[in-house]
mmCIF file with all atom_site columns, C-alpha atoms in Angstrom:
data_model
loop_
_atom_site.group_PDB
_atom_site.id
_atom_site.type_symbol
_atom_site.label_atom_id
_atom_site.label_alt_id
_atom_site.label_comp_id
_atom_site.label_asym_id
_atom_site.label_entity_id
_atom_site.label_seq_id
_atom_site.pdbx_PDB_ins_code
_atom_site.Cartn_x
_atom_site.Cartn_y
_atom_site.Cartn_z
_atom_site.occupancy
_atom_site.B_iso_or_equiv
_atom_site.pdbx_formal_charge
_atom_site.auth_seq_id
_atom_site.auth_comp_id
_atom_site.auth_asym_id
_atom_site.auth_atom_id
_atom_site.pdbx_PDB_model_num
ATOM 1   C CA . MET A 1 1   ? 0.422   -9.334  -10.760 1.00 55.00 ? 1   MET A CA 1
ATOM 2   C CA . THR A 1 2   ? -2.858  -9.046  -12.380 1.00 72.00 ? 2   THR A CA 1
ATOM 3   C CA . LYS A 1 3   ? -4.853  -5.489  -11.281 1.00 90.00 ? 3   LYS A CA 1
ATOM 4   C CA . ILE A 1 4   ? -8.666  -5.650  -10.607 1.00 94.00 ? 4   ILE A CA 1
ATOM 5   C CA . LYS A 1 5   ? -10.875 -3.096  -11.519 1.00 95.00 ? 5   LYS A CA 1
ATOM 6   C CA . VAL A 1 6   ? -14.487 -2.677  -9.771  1.00 95.00 ? 6   VAL A CA 1
ATOM 7   C CA . ILE A 1 7   ? -17.259 -1.572  -11.642 1.00 91.00 ? 7   ILE A CA 1
ATOM 8   C CA . GLY A 1 8   ? -20.423 -0.941  -9.566  1.00 87.00 ? 8   GLY A CA 1
ATOM 9   C CA . ASP A 1 9   ? -21.614 2.177   -11.335 1.00 80.00 ? 9   ASP A CA 1
ATOM 10  C CA . ILE A 1 10  ? -20.961 3.760   -14.508 1.00 77.00 ? 10  ILE A CA 1
ATOM 11  C CA . LEU A 1 11  ? -21.615 7.777   -14.322 1.00 70.00 ? 11  LEU A CA 1
ATOM 12  C CA . ILE A 1 12  ? -21.151 8.513   -18.029 1.00 69.00 ? 12  ILE A CA 1
ATOM 13  C CA . GLY A 1 13  ? -22.747 7.379   -21.286 1.00 64.00 ? 13  GLY A CA 1
ATOM 14  C CA . LYS A 1 14  ? -25.879 6.509   -22.345 1.00 65.00 ? 14  LYS A CA 1
ATOM 15  C CA . TYR A 1 15  ? -25.749 3.388   -20.091 1.00 65.00 ? 15  TYR A CA 1
ATOM 16  C CA . GLN A 1 16  ? -25.527 4.850   -16.810 1.00 67.00 ? 16  GLN A CA 1
ATOM 17  C CA . PRO A 1 17  ? -26.288 2.047   -14.411 1.00 71.00 ? 17  PRO A CA 1
ATOM 18  C CA . THR A 1 18  ? -25.828 3.425   -10.295 1.00 74.00 ? 18  THR A CA 1
ATOM 19  C CA . LEU A 1 19  ? -25.904 1.886   -7.106  1.00 81.00 ? 19  LEU A CA 1
ATOM 20  C CA . THR A 1 20  ? -28.908 4.293   -5.113  1.00 82.00 ? 20  THR A CA 1
ATOM 21  C CA . GLY A 1 21  ? -28.730 6.956   -7.724  1.00 81.00 ? 21  GLY A CA 1
ATOM 22  C CA . ASN A 1 22  ? -26.478 9.269   -6.330  1.00 85.00 ? 22  ASN A CA 1
ATOM 23  C CA . PRO A 1 23  ? -23.288 9.491   -7.376  1.00 85.00 ? 23  PRO A CA 1
ATOM 24  C CA . THR A 1 24  ? -21.283 10.901  -4.757  1.00 89.00 ? 24  THR A CA 1
ATOM 25  C CA . VAL A 1 25  ? -22.399 7.810   -1.933  1.00 90.00 ? 25  VAL A CA 1
ATOM 26  C CA . ASP A 1 26  ? -22.259 5.208   -5.303  1.00 88.00 ? 26  ASP A CA 1
ATOM 27  C CA . ALA A 1 27  ? -18.685 6.440   -5.816  1.00 90.00 ? 27  ALA A CA 1
ATOM 28  C CA . ALA A 1 28  ? -17.803 6.221   -1.826  1.00 92.00 ? 28  ALA A CA 1
ATOM 29  C CA . LEU A 1 29  ? -19.475 2.642   -1.680  1.00 93.00 ? 29  LEU A CA 1
ATOM 30  C CA . VAL A 1 30  ? -17.560 1.111   -4.412  1.00 93.00 ? 30  VAL A CA 1
ATOM 31  C CA . ASP A 1 31  ? -14.675 2.921   -3.200  1.00 94.00 ? 31  ASP A CA 1
ATOM 32  C CA . ARG A 1 32  ? -15.222 1.279   0.451   1.00 95.00 ? 32  ARG A CA 1
ATOM 33  C CA . PHE A 1 33  ? -15.310 -2.287  -1.327  1.00 96.00 ? 33  PHE A CA 1
ATOM 34  C CA . CYS A 1 34  ? -11.758 -1.992  -3.259  1.00 95.00 ? 34  CYS A CA 1
ATOM 35  C CA . GLN A 1 35  ? -10.334 -0.920  0.405   1.00 96.00 ? 35  GLN A CA 1
ATOM 36  C CA . ASN A 1 36  ? -12.242 -3.854  2.055   1.00 96.00 ? 36  ASN A CA 1
ATOM 37  C CA . LEU A 1 37  ? -11.527 -5.941  -0.657  1.00 95.00 ? 37  LEU A CA 1
ATOM 38  C CA . ALA A 1 38  ? -7.677  -5.234  -0.824  1.00 94.00 ? 38  ALA A CA 1
ATOM 39  C CA . ASN A 1 39  ? -7.187  -5.548  3.416   1.00 94.00 ? 39  ASN A CA 1
ATOM 40  C CA . ALA A 1 40  ? -8.844  -8.963  2.587   1.00 93.00 ? 40  ALA A CA 1
ATOM 41  C CA . LEU A 1 41  ? -6.929  -10.440 -0.300  1.00 90.00 ? 41  LEU A CA 1
ATOM 42  C CA . ASN A 1 42  ? -3.532  -8.404  1.700   1.00 90.00 ? 42  ASN A CA 1
ATOM 43  C CA . LEU A 1 43  ? -3.017  -6.710  -2.097  1.00 88.00 ? 43  LEU A CA 1
ATOM 44  C CA . ASP A 1 44  ? -1.611  -2.896  -2.413  1.00 88.00 ? 44  ASP A CA 1
ATOM 45  C CA . ARG A 1 45  ? -4.873  -0.574  -2.791  1.00 88.00 ? 45  ARG A CA 1
ATOM 46  C CA . THR A 1 46  ? -3.591  -0.147  -6.291  1.00 90.00 ? 46  THR A CA 1
ATOM 47  C CA . MET A 1 47  ? -3.700  -3.179  -6.983  1.00 92.00 ? 47  MET A CA 1
ATOM 48  C CA . ILE A 1 48  ? -7.417  -2.900  -6.732  1.00 94.00 ? 48  ILE A CA 1
ATOM 49  C CA . GLN A 1 49  ? -9.596  0.119   -8.205  1.00 93.00 ? 49  GLN A CA 1
ATOM 50  C CA . ALA A 1 50  ? -12.605 1.739   -8.725  1.00 93.00 ? 50  ALA A CA 1
ATOM 51  C CA . GLU A 1 51  ? -13.984 2.577   -12.321 1.00 89.00 ? 51  GLU A CA 1
ATOM 52  C CA . HIS A 1 52  ? -16.806 5.312   -12.081 1.00 84.00 ? 52  HIS A CA 1
ATOM 53  C CA . HIS A 1 53  ? -16.065 6.416   -16.085 1.00 81.00 ? 53  HIS A CA 1
ATOM 54  C CA . TRP A 1 54  ? -15.673 3.117   -17.481 1.00 83.00 ? 54  TRP A CA 1
ATOM 55  C CA . ASP A 1 55  ? -16.702 3.131   -21.449 1.00 81.00 ? 55  ASP A CA 1
ATOM 56  C CA . LEU A 1 56  ? -17.767 -0.530  -21.258 1.00 81.00 ? 56  LEU A CA 1
ATOM 57  C CA . GLN A 1 57  ? -14.373 -1.344  -22.709 1.00 86.00 ? 57  GLN A CA 1
ATOM 58  C CA . LEU A 1 58  ? -12.271 -4.661  -21.431 1.00 89.00 ? 58  LEU A CA 1
ATOM 59  C CA . ASN A 1 59  ? -8.658  -4.103  -21.403 1.00 90.00 ? 59  ASN A CA 1
ATOM 60  C CA . PRO A 1 60  ? -7.149  -7.857  -21.101 1.00 89.00 ? 60  PRO A CA 1
ATOM 61  C CA . GLU A 1 61  ? -4.587  -6.910  -18.548 1.00 90.00 ? 61  GLU A CA 1
ATOM 62  C CA . TRP A 1 62  ? -7.066  -6.260  -15.948 1.00 92.00 ? 62  TRP A CA 1
ATOM 63  C CA . ILE A 1 63  ? -9.442  -8.437  -14.260 1.00 93.00 ? 63  ILE A CA 1
ATOM 64  C CA . TYR A 1 64  ? -13.297 -7.001  -14.038 1.00 94.00 ? 64  TYR A CA 1
ATOM 65  C CA . LEU A 1 65  ? -15.481 -7.414  -11.060 1.00 95.00 ? 65  LEU A CA 1
ATOM 66  C CA . ILE A 1 66  ? -18.634 -5.965  -12.096 1.00 92.00 ? 66  ILE A CA 1
ATOM 67  C CA . ASP A 1 67  ? -22.492 -5.420  -10.477 1.00 89.00 ? 67  ASP A CA 1
ATOM 68  C CA . SER A 1 68  ? -24.594 -8.607  -11.318 1.00 88.00 ? 68  SER A CA 1
ATOM 69  C CA . LYS A 1 69  ? -27.189 -5.672  -12.160 1.00 83.00 ? 69  LYS A CA 1
ATOM 70  C CA . ILE A 1 70  ? -25.110 -4.359  -14.729 1.00 83.00 ? 70  ILE A CA 1
ATOM 71  C CA . LEU A 1 71  ? -23.949 -7.654  -16.259 1.00 84.00 ? 71  LEU A CA 1
ATOM 72  C CA . GLN A 1 72  ? -27.963 -8.651  -16.935 1.00 80.00 ? 72  GLN A CA 1
ATOM 73  C CA . ASP A 1 73  ? -27.883 -6.277  -19.270 1.00 71.00 ? 73  ASP A CA 1
ATOM 74  C CA . THR A 1 74  ? -24.429 -6.831  -20.993 1.00 72.00 ? 74  THR A CA 1
ATOM 75  C CA . ASP A 1 75  ? -24.322 -10.437 -22.705 1.00 69.00 ? 75  ASP A CA 1
ATOM 76  C CA . ARG A 1 76  ? -20.968 -9.151  -24.787 1.00 68.00 ? 76  ARG A CA 1
ATOM 77  C CA . ILE A 1 77  ? -19.310 -8.293  -21.601 1.00 76.00 ? 77  ILE A CA 1
ATOM 78  C CA . ARG A 1 78  ? -20.487 -10.975 -19.727 1.00 69.00 ? 78  ARG A CA 1
ATOM 79  C CA . SER A 1 79  ? -19.367 -13.355 -21.879 1.00 72.00 ? 79  SER A CA 1
ATOM 80  C CA . ALA A 1 80  ? -15.549 -12.262 -21.523 1.00 80.00 ? 80  ALA A CA 1
ATOM 81  C CA . HIS A 1 81  ? -12.630 -14.398 -20.245 1.00 85.00 ? 81  HIS A CA 1
ATOM 82  C CA . ASN A 1 82  ? -11.446 -11.728 -17.818 1.00 90.00 ? 82  ASN A CA 1
ATOM 83  C CA . VAL A 1 83  ? -15.058 -10.746 -16.344 1.00 91.00 ? 83  VAL A CA 1
ATOM 84  C CA . VAL A 1 84  ? -16.465 -11.794 -12.474 1.00 92.00 ? 84  VAL A CA 1
ATOM 85  C CA . GLY A 1 85  ? -19.564 -10.747 -11.701 1.00 91.00 ? 85  GLY A CA 1
ATOM 86  C CA . ILE A 1 86  ? -20.164 -9.620  -8.002  1.00 92.00 ? 86  ILE A CA 1
ATOM 87  C CA . ASN A 1 87  ? -23.434 -9.080  -5.940  1.00 92.00 ? 87  ASN A CA 1
ATOM 88  C CA . HIS A 1 88  ? -25.105 -6.079  -5.973  1.00 90.00 ? 88  HIS A CA 1
ATOM 89  C CA . THR A 1 89  ? -26.119 -6.109  -2.199  1.00 93.00 ? 89  THR A CA 1
ATOM 90  C CA . ASP A 1 90  ? -22.473 -7.321  -1.268  1.00 95.00 ? 90  ASP A CA 1
ATOM 91  C CA . LEU A 1 91  ? -21.079 -4.021  -3.146  1.00 93.00 ? 91  LEU A CA 1
ATOM 92  C CA . LEU A 1 92  ? -23.596 -1.949  -1.162  1.00 91.00 ? 92  LEU A CA 1
ATOM 93  C CA . ARG A 1 93  ? -22.851 -3.293  2.525   1.00 94.00 ? 93  ARG A CA 1
ATOM 94  C CA . GLY A 1 94  ? -19.165 -3.591  0.934   1.00 94.00 ? 94  GLY A CA 1
ATOM 95  C CA . GLN A 1 95  ? -18.967 -7.150  1.909   1.00 96.00 ? 95  GLN A CA 1
ATOM 96  C CA . THR A 1 96  ? -16.072 -8.933  -0.062  1.00 96.00 ? 96  THR A CA 1
ATOM 97  C CA . LYS A 1 97  ? -16.091 -12.873 1.494   1.00 96.00 ? 97  LYS A CA 1
ATOM 98  C CA . THR A 1 98  ? -18.098 -14.098 -1.542  1.00 95.00 ? 98  THR A CA 1
ATOM 99  C CA . THR A 1 99  ? -16.317 -12.017 -4.131  1.00 95.00 ? 99  THR A CA 1
ATOM 100 C CA . GLU A 1 100 ? -13.106 -13.712 -2.568  1.00 94.00 ? 100 GLU A CA 1
ATOM 101 C CA . GLN A 1 101 ? -14.326 -16.089 -3.097  1.00 93.00 ? 101 GLN A CA 1
ATOM 102 C CA . LYS A 1 102 ? -15.320 -16.325 -6.594  1.00 91.00 ? 102 LYS A CA 1
ATOM 103 C CA . LEU A 1 103 ? -12.082 -14.120 -7.446  1.00 90.00 ? 103 LEU A CA 1
ATOM 104 C CA . ALA A 1 104 ? -9.781  -17.104 -6.329  1.00 86.00 ? 104 ALA A CA 1
ATOM 105 C CA . SER A 1 105 ? -12.095 -19.469 -8.329  1.00 84.00 ? 105 SER A CA 1
ATOM 106 C CA . PHE A 1 106 ? -11.364 -17.251 -11.312 1.00 82.00 ? 106 PHE A CA 1
ATOM 107 C CA . LEU A 1 107 ? -7.611  -17.054 -10.734 1.00 78.00 ? 107 LEU A CA 1
ATOM 108 C CA . THR A 1 108 ? -7.459  -20.638 -10.786 1.00 80.00 ? 108 THR A CA 1
ATOM 109 C CA . ALA A 1 109 ? -9.378  -21.717 -13.606 1.00 77.00 ? 109 ALA A CA 1
ATOM 110 C CA . GLN A 1 110 ? -7.079  -18.845 -15.341 1.00 71.00 ? 110 GLN A CA 1
ATOM 111 C CA . SER A 1 111 ? -3.987  -20.055 -13.944 1.00 67.00 ? 111 SER A CA 1
ATOM 112 C CA . SER A 1 112 ? -4.656  -23.347 -14.988 1.00 64.00 ? 112 SER A CA 1
ATOM 113 C CA . PRO A 1 113 ? -3.200  -25.244 -18.024 1.00 61.00 ? 113 PRO A CA 1
ATOM 114 C CA . LYS A 1 114 ? -5.846  -26.115 -20.892 1.00 55.00 ? 114 LYS A CA 1
#
């Protein structure tokens, strides 16, 4: 089964967008979103992980759910086949419904014969 990484903040390197500006709060918000999404999708918590120290590299074995505000500034990542943009406000509030729908559409498209 495919694993999912959620990126809502980046704490290292030159490119460091954050959700609130407070690294501890940001980490808690992303972790809560991951937990809510795992519960909503009935997945083991280990299948959805927060990535707080992301180096902008994509592993083709993962699906990346990335804050739309981060995607605005990263054309190379936005066009990748394993990236799904998620709403910044949903990430802040831990709301997963829209992301669940996007992820379902994404997985359906990925499994369709080409």
